[in-house]
Coordinates of C-alpha atoms and ligand atoms in Angstrom, one line a residue:
M1142 CA 3.0 -59.1 -67.2
K1143 CA 4.9 -59.9 -64.0
I1144 CA 3.6 -57.6 -61.3
K1145 CA 5.6 -56.9 -58.1
L1146 CA 3.2 -56.4 -55.2
N1147 CA 3.5 -54.8 -51.9
N1148 CA 0.9 -56.9 -50.0
K1149 CA 0.7 -54.5 -47.0
V1150 CA -0.9 -51.7 -49.0
K1151 CA -4.7 -51.5 -48.8
Y1152 CA -6.8 -50.1 -51.7
I1153 CA -10.1 -48.4 -51.5
F1154 CA -11.9 -47.7 -54.8
V1155 CA -14.5 -45.0 -54.9
T1156 CA -17.0 -45.1 -57.8
G1157 CA -20.1 -43.1 -58.5
G1158 CA -23.6 -44.0 -59.7
V1159 CA -26.9 -42.4 -60.8
L1160 CA -25.6 -39.0 -61.7
S1161 CA -22.5 -36.8 -61.6
S1162 CA -21.8 -34.0 -59.1
L1163 CA -22.7 -36.1 -56.1
G1164 CA -19.4 -35.2 -54.5
K1165 CA -17.3 -38.2 -55.1
G1166 CA -14.1 -36.2 -54.8
I1167 CA -15.1 -34.8 -51.4
A1168 CA -16.2 -38.4 -50.4
A1169 CA -12.8 -39.8 -51.4
A1170 CA -11.0 -36.9 -49.7
S1171 CA -13.1 -37.4 -46.5
I1172 CA -12.3 -41.1 -46.4
G1173 CA -8.7 -40.2 -46.7
S1174 CA -9.0 -37.7 -43.9
L1175 CA -10.8 -40.2 -41.6
L1176 CA -8.0 -42.8 -42.1
E1177 CA -5.3 -40.2 -41.7
C1178 CA -7.0 -39.0 -38.4
S1179 CA -6.8 -42.6 -37.3
G1180 CA -3.0 -42.6 -37.8
L1181 CA -2.7 -44.2 -41.2
R1182 CA -0.5 -43.0 -44.0
I1183 CA -2.7 -42.4 -47.1
T1184 CA -2.6 -41.1 -50.6
L1185 CA -5.2 -40.5 -53.2
L1186 CA -5.4 -41.1 -56.9
K1187 CA -7.9 -39.9 -59.4
L1188 CA -8.6 -41.9 -62.6
D1189 CA -10.2 -39.7 -65.3
P1190 CA -11.9 -41.4 -68.2
Y1191 CA -11.5 -38.6 -70.8
I1192 CA -9.1 -38.7 -73.7
N1193 CA -7.2 -35.5 -72.9
I1194 CA -3.7 -36.3 -71.7
D1195 CA -4.3 -34.0 -68.7
P1196 CA -6.9 -31.2 -68.1
G1197 CA -4.4 -28.5 -68.8
T1198 CA -6.0 -27.8 -72.2
M1199 CA -9.6 -27.9 -71.0
N1200 CA -11.8 -24.9 -70.7
P1201 CA -12.5 -24.2 -67.0
L1202 CA -16.1 -23.5 -67.8
Q1203 CA -16.5 -27.1 -68.9
H1204 CA -14.3 -28.9 -66.5
G1205 CA -13.7 -26.5 -63.6
E1206 CA -10.4 -25.4 -62.4
V1207 CA -7.1 -26.9 -63.4
F1208 CA -5.3 -27.8 -60.2
V1209 CA -1.5 -27.4 -60.2
T1210 CA 0.8 -29.6 -58.1
D1211 CA 4.3 -28.9 -56.7
D1212 CA 5.9 -30.9 -59.5
G1213 CA 4.1 -28.8 -62.1
A1214 CA 1.3 -31.2 -63.2
E1215 CA -2.0 -29.8 -64.4
T1216 CA -4.6 -31.9 -62.8
D1217 CA -8.2 -32.4 -62.0
L1218 CA -9.8 -30.2 -59.4
D1219 CA -10.5 -33.1 -57.1
L1220 CA -6.8 -33.2 -56.3
G1221 CA -7.4 -29.8 -54.7
H1222 CA -9.9 -31.4 -52.4
Y1223 CA -7.5 -34.2 -51.6
E1224 CA -4.8 -31.7 -50.5
R1225 CA -7.2 -29.6 -48.6
F1226 CA -8.7 -32.5 -46.7
T1227 CA -5.5 -34.5 -46.0
K1228 CA -1.8 -34.0 -45.5
A1229 CA -1.0 -36.0 -48.7
T1230 CA 1.0 -34.1 -51.3
M1231 CA -0.4 -34.6 -54.8
R1232 CA 2.0 -35.1 -57.7
R1233 CA 1.8 -35.9 -61.4
V1234 CA 1.2 -39.6 -60.6
N1235 CA -1.9 -38.9 -58.6
N1236 CA -4.0 -38.1 -61.6
I1237 CA -4.2 -40.3 -64.7
T1238 CA -6.5 -40.0 -67.7
A1239 CA -7.6 -42.5 -70.3
G1240 CA -5.6 -40.4 -72.8
R1241 CA -2.4 -40.8 -70.8
I1242 CA -3.0 -44.6 -70.4
Y1243 CA -3.6 -45.0 -74.1
H1244 CA -0.6 -42.8 -74.9
N1245 CA 1.7 -44.9 -72.8
V1246 CA 0.4 -48.1 -74.3
I1247 CA 0.8 -46.9 -77.8
Q1248 CA 4.3 -45.7 -77.1
K1249 CA 5.2 -49.1 -75.7
E1250 CA 3.6 -50.7 -78.8
R1251 CA 5.7 -48.5 -81.1
R1252 CA 8.9 -49.5 -79.1
G1253 CA 8.0 -53.1 -79.7
E1254 CA 7.6 -53.8 -76.0
Y1255 CA 4.6 -56.1 -76.5
L1256 CA 6.7 -58.5 -78.5
G1257 CA 4.3 -59.0 -81.3
S1258 CA 1.1 -59.4 -79.4
T1259 CA -2.2 -57.9 -80.5
V1260 CA -2.5 -54.9 -78.2
Q1261 CA -6.0 -54.9 -76.6
V1262 CA -8.0 -53.2 -73.9
I1263 CA -7.8 -56.4 -71.8
P1264 CA -5.0 -57.0 -70.8
H1265 CA -2.8 -54.2 -72.1
I1266 CA -4.8 -51.1 -71.2
T1267 CA -6.0 -52.6 -67.9
D1268 CA -2.5 -53.7 -67.0
E1269 CA -1.3 -50.1 -67.6
I1270 CA -4.0 -48.8 -65.4
K1271 CA -3.2 -51.3 -62.6
S1272 CA 0.5 -50.7 -62.7
H1273 CA -0.2 -47.0 -62.3
I1274 CA -2.5 -47.6 -59.3
R1275 CA 0.3 -49.7 -57.7
E1276 CA 2.9 -47.0 -58.4
V1277 CA 1.2 -44.5 -56.1
G1278 CA 1.0 -46.9 -53.2
K1279 CA 4.7 -47.3 -52.6
D1280 CA 5.1 -45.5 -49.3
V1281 CA 1.6 -45.6 -47.8
D1282 CA -0.8 -47.8 -45.8
V1283 CA -3.9 -47.1 -47.9
V1284 CA -4.5 -45.8 -51.4
I1285 CA -7.9 -44.2 -52.0
C1286 CA -8.6 -44.3 -55.7
E1287 CA -11.5 -42.4 -57.2
V1288 CA -12.8 -43.4 -60.6
G1289 CA -14.2 -40.4 -62.5
G1290 CA -17.5 -40.5 -64.3
T1291 CA -20.6 -42.4 -63.5
V1292 CA -21.1 -46.1 -63.8
G1293 CA -22.8 -46.9 -67.1
D1294 CA -20.6 -44.5 -69.0
I1295 CA -18.8 -46.1 -71.9
E1296 CA -15.6 -44.2 -71.2
S1297 CA -15.1 -45.5 -67.7
L1298 CA -15.4 -49.2 -68.6
P1299 CA -11.6 -50.0 -68.9
F1300 CA -11.0 -48.4 -65.5
L1301 CA -13.8 -50.3 -63.8
E1302 CA -12.5 -53.5 -65.5
A1303 CA -9.0 -52.8 -64.2
I1304 CA -10.3 -52.2 -60.6
R1305 CA -12.3 -55.4 -60.9
Q1306 CA -9.2 -57.4 -61.8
F1307 CA -7.2 -55.6 -59.1
R1308 CA -9.1 -57.6 -56.4
F1309 CA -7.4 -60.8 -57.6
D1310 CA -4.0 -59.2 -57.8
V1311 CA -4.0 -57.9 -54.2
K1312 CA -6.4 -60.4 -52.6
S1313 CA -9.9 -59.4 -51.4
K1314 CA -8.9 -58.7 -47.8
N1315 CA -6.8 -55.8 -49.1
I1316 CA -9.4 -54.0 -51.2
L1317 CA -12.7 -52.3 -50.7
Y1318 CA -15.2 -50.9 -53.2
V1319 CA -17.1 -47.9 -52.0
H1320 CA -20.0 -46.7 -54.2
L1321 CA -21.6 -43.3 -54.0
T1322 CA -25.2 -43.2 -55.0
L1323 CA -28.2 -41.0 -54.7
V1324 CA -31.3 -41.6 -52.6
P1325 CA -33.6 -38.8 -53.8
Y1326 CA -36.5 -37.4 -51.7
I1327 CA -39.7 -37.2 -53.7
K1328 CA -41.7 -34.4 -52.4
A1329 CA -45.0 -35.4 -53.9
S1330 CA -45.0 -38.7 -52.0
G1331 CA -42.9 -37.5 -49.1
E1332 CA -40.6 -40.5 -49.6
L1333 CA -36.9 -41.4 -50.1
K1334 CA -36.5 -43.6 -53.1
T1335 CA -34.0 -46.5 -53.3
K1336 CA -34.5 -47.6 -56.9
P1337 CA -31.7 -45.4 -58.5
T1338 CA -29.3 -46.9 -55.9
Q1339 CA -30.5 -50.5 -56.7
H1340 CA -30.0 -49.9 -60.4
S1341 CA -26.7 -48.3 -60.0
V1342 CA -25.4 -51.3 -57.9
Q1343 CA -26.9 -53.7 -60.5
K1344 CA -24.8 -51.9 -63.1
M1345 CA -21.7 -52.3 -61.0
R1346 CA -22.4 -56.0 -60.5
E1347 CA -22.9 -56.5 -64.2
I1348 CA -19.4 -55.2 -64.6
G1349 CA -18.3 -57.7 -61.9
I1350 CA -17.9 -55.4 -59.0
Q1351 CA -19.9 -55.9 -55.8
P1352 CA -19.7 -52.7 -53.7
D1353 CA -18.8 -53.3 -50.1
I1354 CA -19.9 -49.9 -48.8
L1355 CA -22.7 -47.6 -50.1
L1356 CA -22.5 -43.9 -49.5
C1357 CA -26.0 -42.7 -50.0
R1358 CA -26.2 -39.1 -50.8
T1359 CA -29.5 -37.8 -49.4
E1360 CA -31.3 -34.8 -48.0
Q1361 CA -32.7 -36.8 -45.1
K1362 CA -31.3 -39.3 -42.7
L1363 CA -31.9 -42.9 -43.9
A1364 CA -34.1 -44.7 -41.4
N1365 CA -32.9 -48.2 -40.5
K1366 CA -35.8 -49.8 -42.4
L1367 CA -34.6 -48.1 -45.5
K1368 CA -31.0 -49.1 -45.0
E1369 CA -32.2 -52.7 -44.6
K1370 CA -34.1 -52.5 -47.9
I1371 CA -31.0 -51.1 -49.7
A1372 CA -28.8 -53.7 -48.0
L1373 CA -31.1 -56.5 -49.2
F1374 CA -31.5 -55.4 -52.8
C1375 CA -27.9 -54.3 -53.2
N1376 CA -26.3 -57.3 -51.5
V1377 CA -24.3 -55.3 -48.9
E1378 CA -24.3 -55.4 -45.1
V1379 CA -26.8 -53.1 -43.4
D1380 CA -24.0 -51.4 -41.4
S1381 CA -22.3 -50.6 -44.7
V1382 CA -25.2 -48.5 -46.0
I1383 CA -24.1 -45.0 -45.0
T1384 CA -26.2 -41.9 -44.9
A1385 CA -24.2 -39.2 -46.8
M1386 CA -26.3 -36.2 -45.8
D1387 CA -26.3 -33.0 -47.6
V1388 CA -24.3 -30.6 -45.4
K1389 CA -24.0 -26.8 -45.4
N1390 CA -20.3 -26.8 -45.8
I1391 CA -18.0 -29.4 -47.4
Y1392 CA -15.8 -29.4 -44.3
E1393 CA -18.6 -31.0 -42.4
V1394 CA -18.4 -34.2 -44.5
P1395 CA -15.7 -36.1 -42.6
I1396 CA -17.6 -35.5 -39.3
S1397 CA -20.9 -36.4 -40.8
L1398 CA -19.6 -39.7 -42.3
E1399 CA -17.9 -40.5 -39.1
K1400 CA -21.1 -40.2 -37.2
E1401 CA -22.3 -43.1 -39.3
G1402 CA -19.2 -45.1 -38.2
L1403 CA -17.5 -45.1 -41.6
A1404 CA -13.9 -45.2 -40.4
E1405 CA -14.6 -48.2 -38.2
I1406 CA -16.4 -50.1 -40.9
I1407 CA -13.5 -49.4 -43.4
V1408 CA -10.7 -50.4 -41.0
S1409 CA -12.5 -53.5 -39.8
K1410 CA -13.2 -54.7 -43.4
L1411 CA -9.6 -54.1 -44.3
G1412 CA -8.4 -55.9 -41.2
L1413 CA -6.5 -52.8 -39.9
S1414 CA -6.1 -52.2 -36.2
V1415 CA -6.0 -48.5 -35.6
E1416 CA -7.5 -46.0 -33.2
K1417 CA -10.7 -44.1 -33.6
P1418 CA -10.1 -41.0 -35.7
N1419 CA -9.4 -37.8 -33.8
L1420 CA -11.7 -35.3 -35.5
G1421 CA -10.9 -32.4 -33.1
P1422 CA -9.3 -30.3 -35.8
W1423 CA -12.3 -30.8 -38.1
E1424 CA -14.7 -29.8 -35.3
R1425 CA -12.7 -26.6 -34.8
V1426 CA -12.9 -25.8 -38.5
V1427 CA -16.6 -26.4 -38.7
Q1428 CA -17.3 -24.5 -35.5
G1429 CA -15.3 -21.5 -36.8
L1430 CA -17.2 -21.6 -40.1
S1431 CA -20.6 -21.9 -38.7
K1432 CA -20.3 -19.3 -35.8
P1433 CA -17.6 -16.8 -36.7
K1434 CA -17.0 -14.5 -33.7
S1435 CA -15.8 -11.5 -35.6
G1436 CA -18.6 -10.8 -38.1
E1437 CA -18.3 -10.9 -41.8
V1438 CA -16.4 -9.3 -44.7
D1439 CA -17.5 -8.8 -48.3
I1440 CA -15.0 -9.5 -51.0
A1441 CA -15.4 -8.8 -54.7
V1442 CA -13.7 -11.2 -57.0
V1443 CA -13.4 -9.6 -60.4
G1444 CA -13.0 -12.4 -63.0
K1445 CA -14.0 -13.9 -66.2
Y1446 CA -15.4 -17.3 -65.4
V1447 CA -17.8 -16.0 -62.7
D1448 CA -20.7 -18.1 -64.0
L1449 CA -19.2 -21.4 -63.0
Q1450 CA -17.6 -21.1 -59.7
D1451 CA -15.9 -24.5 -60.0
S1452 CA -13.5 -22.6 -62.3
Y1453 CA -12.2 -20.9 -59.1
K1454 CA -12.6 -23.7 -56.7
S1455 CA -9.3 -23.4 -54.9
L1456 CA -9.6 -19.6 -54.8
T1457 CA -13.1 -19.8 -53.2
E1458 CA -11.8 -22.3 -50.6
A1459 CA -8.7 -20.2 -49.9
L1460 CA -10.8 -17.1 -49.2
I1461 CA -13.0 -19.2 -46.8
H1462 CA -9.8 -20.4 -45.1
G1463 CA -8.7 -16.8 -44.8
G1464 CA -12.0 -16.2 -43.0
I1465 CA -11.3 -19.1 -40.6
S1466 CA -8.0 -17.7 -39.6
N1467 CA -9.6 -14.3 -38.8
D1468 CA -12.8 -15.8 -37.3
V1469 CA -15.0 -14.0 -39.9
R1470 CA -17.4 -15.1 -42.5
V1471 CA -16.3 -14.3 -46.0
N1472 CA -19.0 -13.4 -48.4
I1473 CA -17.7 -13.7 -51.9
H1474 CA -19.3 -11.6 -54.6
W1475 CA -18.5 -12.6 -58.2
L1476 CA -18.2 -9.7 -60.5
D1477 CA -18.0 -10.1 -64.3
A1478 CA -14.9 -8.1 -65.3
G1479 CA -16.5 -7.5 -68.8
A1480 CA -19.3 -5.6 -67.2
L1481 CA -17.0 -3.1 -65.6
E1482 CA -15.2 -2.2 -68.8
D1483 CA -17.3 0.8 -69.7
G1484 CA -16.6 2.3 -66.2
E1485 CA -20.2 1.8 -65.0
G1486 CA -20.7 0.0 -61.8
L1487 CA -17.2 1.0 -60.6
S1488 CA -18.5 3.2 -57.8
D1489 CA -20.5 0.1 -56.5
L1490 CA -17.1 -1.3 -55.6
N1491 CA -17.2 0.7 -52.5
R1492 CA -19.6 -1.9 -51.0
Y1493 CA -16.8 -4.3 -50.7
N1494 CA -14.1 -4.6 -48.1
G1495 CA -11.5 -6.1 -50.3
I1496 CA -11.0 -6.6 -54.1
L1497 CA -9.4 -9.7 -55.6
V1498 CA -8.4 -10.2 -59.3
P1499 CA -7.7 -13.9 -59.9
G1500 CA -5.7 -15.7 -62.5
G1501 CA -6.9 -16.2 -66.1
F1502 CA -6.0 -16.4 -69.8
G1503 CA -7.0 -14.3 -72.7
E1504 CA -8.0 -10.8 -73.3
R1505 CA -11.7 -10.7 -72.4
G1506 CA -12.4 -8.6 -69.4
I1507 CA -8.9 -7.2 -69.0
E1508 CA -9.8 -3.6 -69.1
G1509 CA -12.5 -4.2 -66.5
K1510 CA -10.0 -5.8 -64.2
I1511 CA -7.6 -2.9 -64.7
K1512 CA -10.4 -0.4 -63.8
A1513 CA -11.3 -2.4 -60.6
I1514 CA -7.6 -2.3 -59.6
Q1515 CA -7.4 1.4 -60.2
Y1516 CA -10.4 1.8 -58.0
A1517 CA -8.7 -0.3 -55.3
R1518 CA -5.5 1.6 -55.5
E1519 CA -7.0 5.1 -55.5
N1520 CA -9.5 4.3 -52.8
K1521 CA -7.2 2.3 -50.6
V1522 CA -9.3 -0.8 -50.7
P1523 CA -7.3 -3.9 -49.8
F1524 CA -6.3 -5.5 -53.1
F1525 CA -5.0 -9.0 -53.8
G1526 CA -3.9 -9.9 -57.4
I1527 CA -3.1 -13.4 -58.5
C1528 CA -1.1 -14.2 -61.6
L1529 CA -3.1 -12.4 -64.3
G1530 CA -4.3 -10.2 -61.4
M1531 CA -0.6 -9.2 -60.9
H1532 CA -0.2 -8.5 -64.6
C1533 CA -3.2 -6.2 -64.6
A1534 CA -2.0 -4.4 -61.5
V1535 CA 1.4 -3.7 -63.1
I1536 CA -0.3 -2.5 -66.3
E1537 CA -2.6 -0.2 -64.3
F1538 CA 0.3 1.2 -62.3
A1539 CA 2.4 1.8 -65.5
R1540 CA -0.5 3.5 -67.2
S1541 CA -1.9 5.7 -64.4
V1542 CA 1.2 6.4 -62.3
V1543 CA 4.1 6.3 -64.7
Q1544 CA 2.0 7.7 -67.6
L1545 CA 2.9 4.9 -70.0
R1546 CA -0.5 5.2 -71.5
K1547 CA -0.2 2.3 -73.8
A1548 CA 1.4 -0.1 -71.3
N1549 CA 0.1 -3.6 -71.7
S1550 CA 0.9 -7.3 -71.6
A1551 CA 2.3 -8.9 -74.8
E1552 CA -0.3 -11.5 -74.2
F1553 CA -3.1 -9.1 -75.2
A1554 CA -1.3 -6.5 -77.2
P1555 CA 1.7 -8.1 -78.9
N1556 CA 2.6 -4.8 -80.6
T1557 CA 2.4 -2.5 -77.5
P1558 CA 5.2 0.0 -77.2
D1559 CA 5.4 -0.8 -73.5
P1560 CA 5.1 -4.5 -72.8
V1561 CA 5.4 -4.2 -69.0
I1562 CA 4.4 -7.9 -69.0
D1563 CA 6.1 -10.1 -71.6
L1564 CA 7.6 -13.4 -72.4
L1565 CA 11.1 -13.6 -70.9
Y1566 CA 13.7 -15.5 -72.8
D1567 CA 16.0 -16.1 -69.9
Q1568 CA 13.3 -17.5 -67.6
D1569 CA 14.3 -20.8 -66.3
I1570 CA 11.5 -23.1 -67.4
K1571 CA 11.0 -26.5 -65.9
G1572 CA 9.4 -29.4 -67.7
D1573 CA 8.7 -30.1 -71.3
K1574 CA 5.6 -28.0 -72.0
G1575 CA 7.2 -26.7 -75.2
G1576 CA 9.0 -24.2 -73.0
T1577 CA 5.9 -22.0 -72.8
M1578 CA 4.5 -22.4 -69.3
R1579 CA 6.2 -21.9 -66.0
L1580 CA 4.5 -24.7 -64.0
G1581 CA 4.8 -25.9 -60.5
E1582 CA 6.7 -24.9 -57.4
Y1583 CA 9.4 -22.2 -57.4
C1584 CA 11.2 -20.4 -54.6
C1585 CA 10.5 -16.8 -53.9
Q1586 CA 12.6 -14.6 -51.6
L1587 CA 10.9 -11.9 -49.7
R1588 CA 12.0 -8.4 -48.8
K1589 CA 12.1 -8.0 -45.1
N1590 CA 10.3 -4.7 -44.9
S1591 CA 7.1 -5.7 -46.7
N1592 CA 3.5 -6.8 -46.3
A1593 CA 4.5 -10.1 -47.9
F1594 CA 7.1 -10.8 -45.2
K1595 CA 4.7 -9.7 -42.5
A1596 CA 2.2 -12.3 -43.7
Y1597 CA 4.6 -15.2 -44.2
G1598 CA 7.0 -14.5 -41.4
V1599 CA 9.9 -16.1 -43.3
R1600 CA 12.3 -15.0 -45.9
E1601 CA 11.9 -17.8 -48.4
V1602 CA 8.6 -19.3 -49.6
F1603 CA 7.7 -21.9 -52.3
E1604 CA 4.6 -21.3 -54.4
R1605 CA 3.0 -22.9 -57.5
H1606 CA 2.9 -21.3 -60.9
R1607 CA 1.0 -21.7 -64.1
H1608 CA 1.7 -18.9 -66.6
R1609 CA 3.7 -17.9 -69.6
Y1610 CA 4.2 -14.2 -69.1
E1611 CA 6.3 -12.4 -66.6
F1612 CA 7.1 -8.9 -65.3
N1613 CA 9.4 -7.2 -67.9
N1614 CA 12.6 -6.2 -66.1
R1615 CA 13.2 -3.4 -68.5
Y1616 CA 10.6 -1.4 -66.5
R1617 CA 11.8 -2.3 -63.0
I1618 CA 13.7 0.8 -62.1
Q1619 CA 11.1 3.2 -63.6
L1620 CA 8.2 1.6 -61.8
E1621 CA 10.1 1.2 -58.5
E1622 CA 11.0 4.9 -58.5
A1623 CA 7.3 5.6 -58.9
G1624 CA 6.4 3.6 -55.8
L1625 CA 5.9 0.0 -56.9
K1626 CA 7.7 -2.3 -54.5
F1627 CA 9.2 -5.6 -55.7
S1628 CA 8.8 -7.5 -52.4
G1629 CA 9.3 -11.0 -53.7
L1630 CA 11.9 -12.2 -56.3
S1631 CA 13.2 -15.4 -57.6
P1632 CA 16.5 -16.4 -55.9
N1633 CA 18.6 -15.1 -58.8
G1634 CA 16.6 -11.9 -58.7
N1635 CA 15.5 -12.2 -62.3
L1636 CA 11.9 -12.9 -61.9
V1637 CA 9.4 -10.7 -60.1
E1638 CA 7.2 -12.8 -57.9
I1639 CA 5.4 -10.2 -55.7
I1640 CA 4.6 -6.6 -56.1
E1641 CA 3.2 -4.2 -53.5
L1642 CA 2.4 -0.5 -53.3
E1643 CA 4.3 1.8 -50.9
S1644 CA 1.5 4.2 -50.3
H1645 CA -1.4 1.8 -49.7
P1646 CA -2.5 -0.1 -46.6
W1647 CA -2.5 -3.5 -48.3
F1648 CA -2.1 -3.8 -52.1
L1649 CA -0.3 -7.0 -53.0
A1650 CA -0.1 -9.2 -56.1
G1651 CA 1.8 -12.4 -56.8
Q1652 CA 2.9 -14.1 -60.0
F1653 CA 2.0 -17.5 -58.4
H1654 CA -1.2 -19.2 -57.2
P1655 CA -1.2 -19.2 -53.4
E1656 CA -4.8 -20.7 -53.4
F1657 CA -3.4 -24.1 -54.4
K1658 CA -1.5 -24.3 -51.1
S1659 CA -4.3 -23.3 -48.7
S1660 CA -6.2 -25.6 -46.5
P1661 CA -8.8 -25.2 -43.7
M1662 CA -6.3 -26.3 -41.1
E1663 CA -3.5 -24.2 -42.5
P1664 CA -5.0 -21.1 -44.2
H1665 CA -2.5 -19.5 -46.6
P1666 CA -0.7 -16.5 -45.0
L1667 CA -1.5 -14.2 -47.9
F1668 CA -5.2 -15.0 -47.8
A1669 CA -5.2 -14.7 -44.0
A1670 CA -3.6 -11.2 -44.3
F1671 CA -5.9 -10.1 -47.1
I1672 CA -9.0 -11.0 -45.1
A1673 CA -7.5 -9.4 -42.0
H1674 CA -7.0 -6.1 -43.8
S1675 CA -10.4 -6.3 -45.4
R1676 CA -11.8 -6.6 -41.9
L1677 CA -9.8 -3.6 -40.8
R1678 CA -11.1 -1.6 -43.7
K1679 CA -14.7 -2.6 -42.9
N1680 CA -14.3 -1.5 -39.3
G1681 CA -12.7 1.8 -40.4
E1682 CA -9.4 0.8 -38.6
H1683 CA -7.2 1.0 -41.6
T1684 CA -4.4 3.4 -41.2
E1685 CA -1.5 3.5 -43.6
Ligands
LIG3026 N1 -2.4 -15.5 -68.9 C1 -1.3 -15.2 -68.1 C2 -0.1 -15.9 -68.5 O1 -0.1 -16.9 -69.2 C3 -1.6 -15.5 -66.6 C4 -1.9 -16.9 -66.3 C5 -2.6 -17.1 -65.0 O2 -3.2 -16.2 -64.5 N2 -2.5 -18.3 -64.5 O3 1.0 -15.6 -68.1

């Protein structure tokens, strides 16, 4: 295959060894941030070795949250870290799975594009992977590409082979291999152990990749002696053995890696001449998080997947960002909606300063969420509903205030006489998802006299969606007359995007997922406002 190369682009490949959950995504995002803070244009790419075409169909309990991009792609949660740590905007091309690669190759084979060759992992699958990596590097100085999985997994082999070959395509001065490993501390002997790292690097070398930089995840700082040992056994320069210390908060990682001189090592190895990274903004974020000046607030999140908080990764982060903008610590309390269904435990909700009902799919826990919302409405607790949370808020209002006792969403009760939430046939659906999901960024126009407008400060906003069901316009007048305010609508007025309550200090729910657009440097306005009102409530300063 003839490959057109842009020789100016540099590539950094981040692989992981020993075990999963070492924080490869955060490491890749932090490298991106350090380079960006040095003035470089960067982007990130995640290669996922599983066979699903994308994670859209995967259970969040197994795989964590599905992160949605502006262009409506359902992607791996690491893309959320990439957007929160850097200014790069992720799109569909920034996440590719083995399933997608094979799908593309098989389609090409069916179209006869391989001109009679036997289609094989090498070179056809590896070429497909490589052309994808090049695709994302068009307008940037550096591509940081994270390979999912752990070295030694069968699944990731074609990806590792592709990145091995890549070195010869772009020349070794344009490429770096960063390997994240574990240096465990063994309490019994009081020692840090290097053997897992040695074995993991051996595995990489068997595949033909010699890591240039080792990020050693550890509880304790690596002494020079230990770095020398790792350097010797793993065939890397001693300066390139980096202590990747456990930190209290993920936003400390860029600073912690920079203390080890990581940016300088990377730019010198890649032959780039740039300034030292300016980490001032990160320092302010970390300072705000570690010593908030205005106390703390307690927020209840009433959801379904509360056992695995990775399922609500962006949400958790967005709440923390809301805390940063108000200089408060946000304590998140995960409440299982199912447990609230019989009404018990509802009065305990008075412990919290704000209640949030997040997005979700399926019927389980719905009645519990509705009860929690009723509590928030009646007791004037600040309430924030997201997607399914908005659906539940509409149902609760229709049932309790408008007396439509059987009001429901057609998602859970297809035969309800009052489907206040329903599939809309005239919704303008983007993409080719069988016309069933509204995915990606859509415009929402705000009513001037509303809490939504107060928070955003502009009339038009763009937010990301991932849902099938919508507010049913048949009920608009009836609910509006009873005090529900439609403060955000699609530009043609057909789709309800935000609802609020007239007679409540702060009760707001949106059809979209604002958490996908929040970052520590730019907290999302709705999360900032929700936390601000939760704080007012806590301090007894809430007036209507
Ligand atoms: N299950 C609902 C729907 O499909 C809400 C989805 C969500 O909360 N993301 O419309």
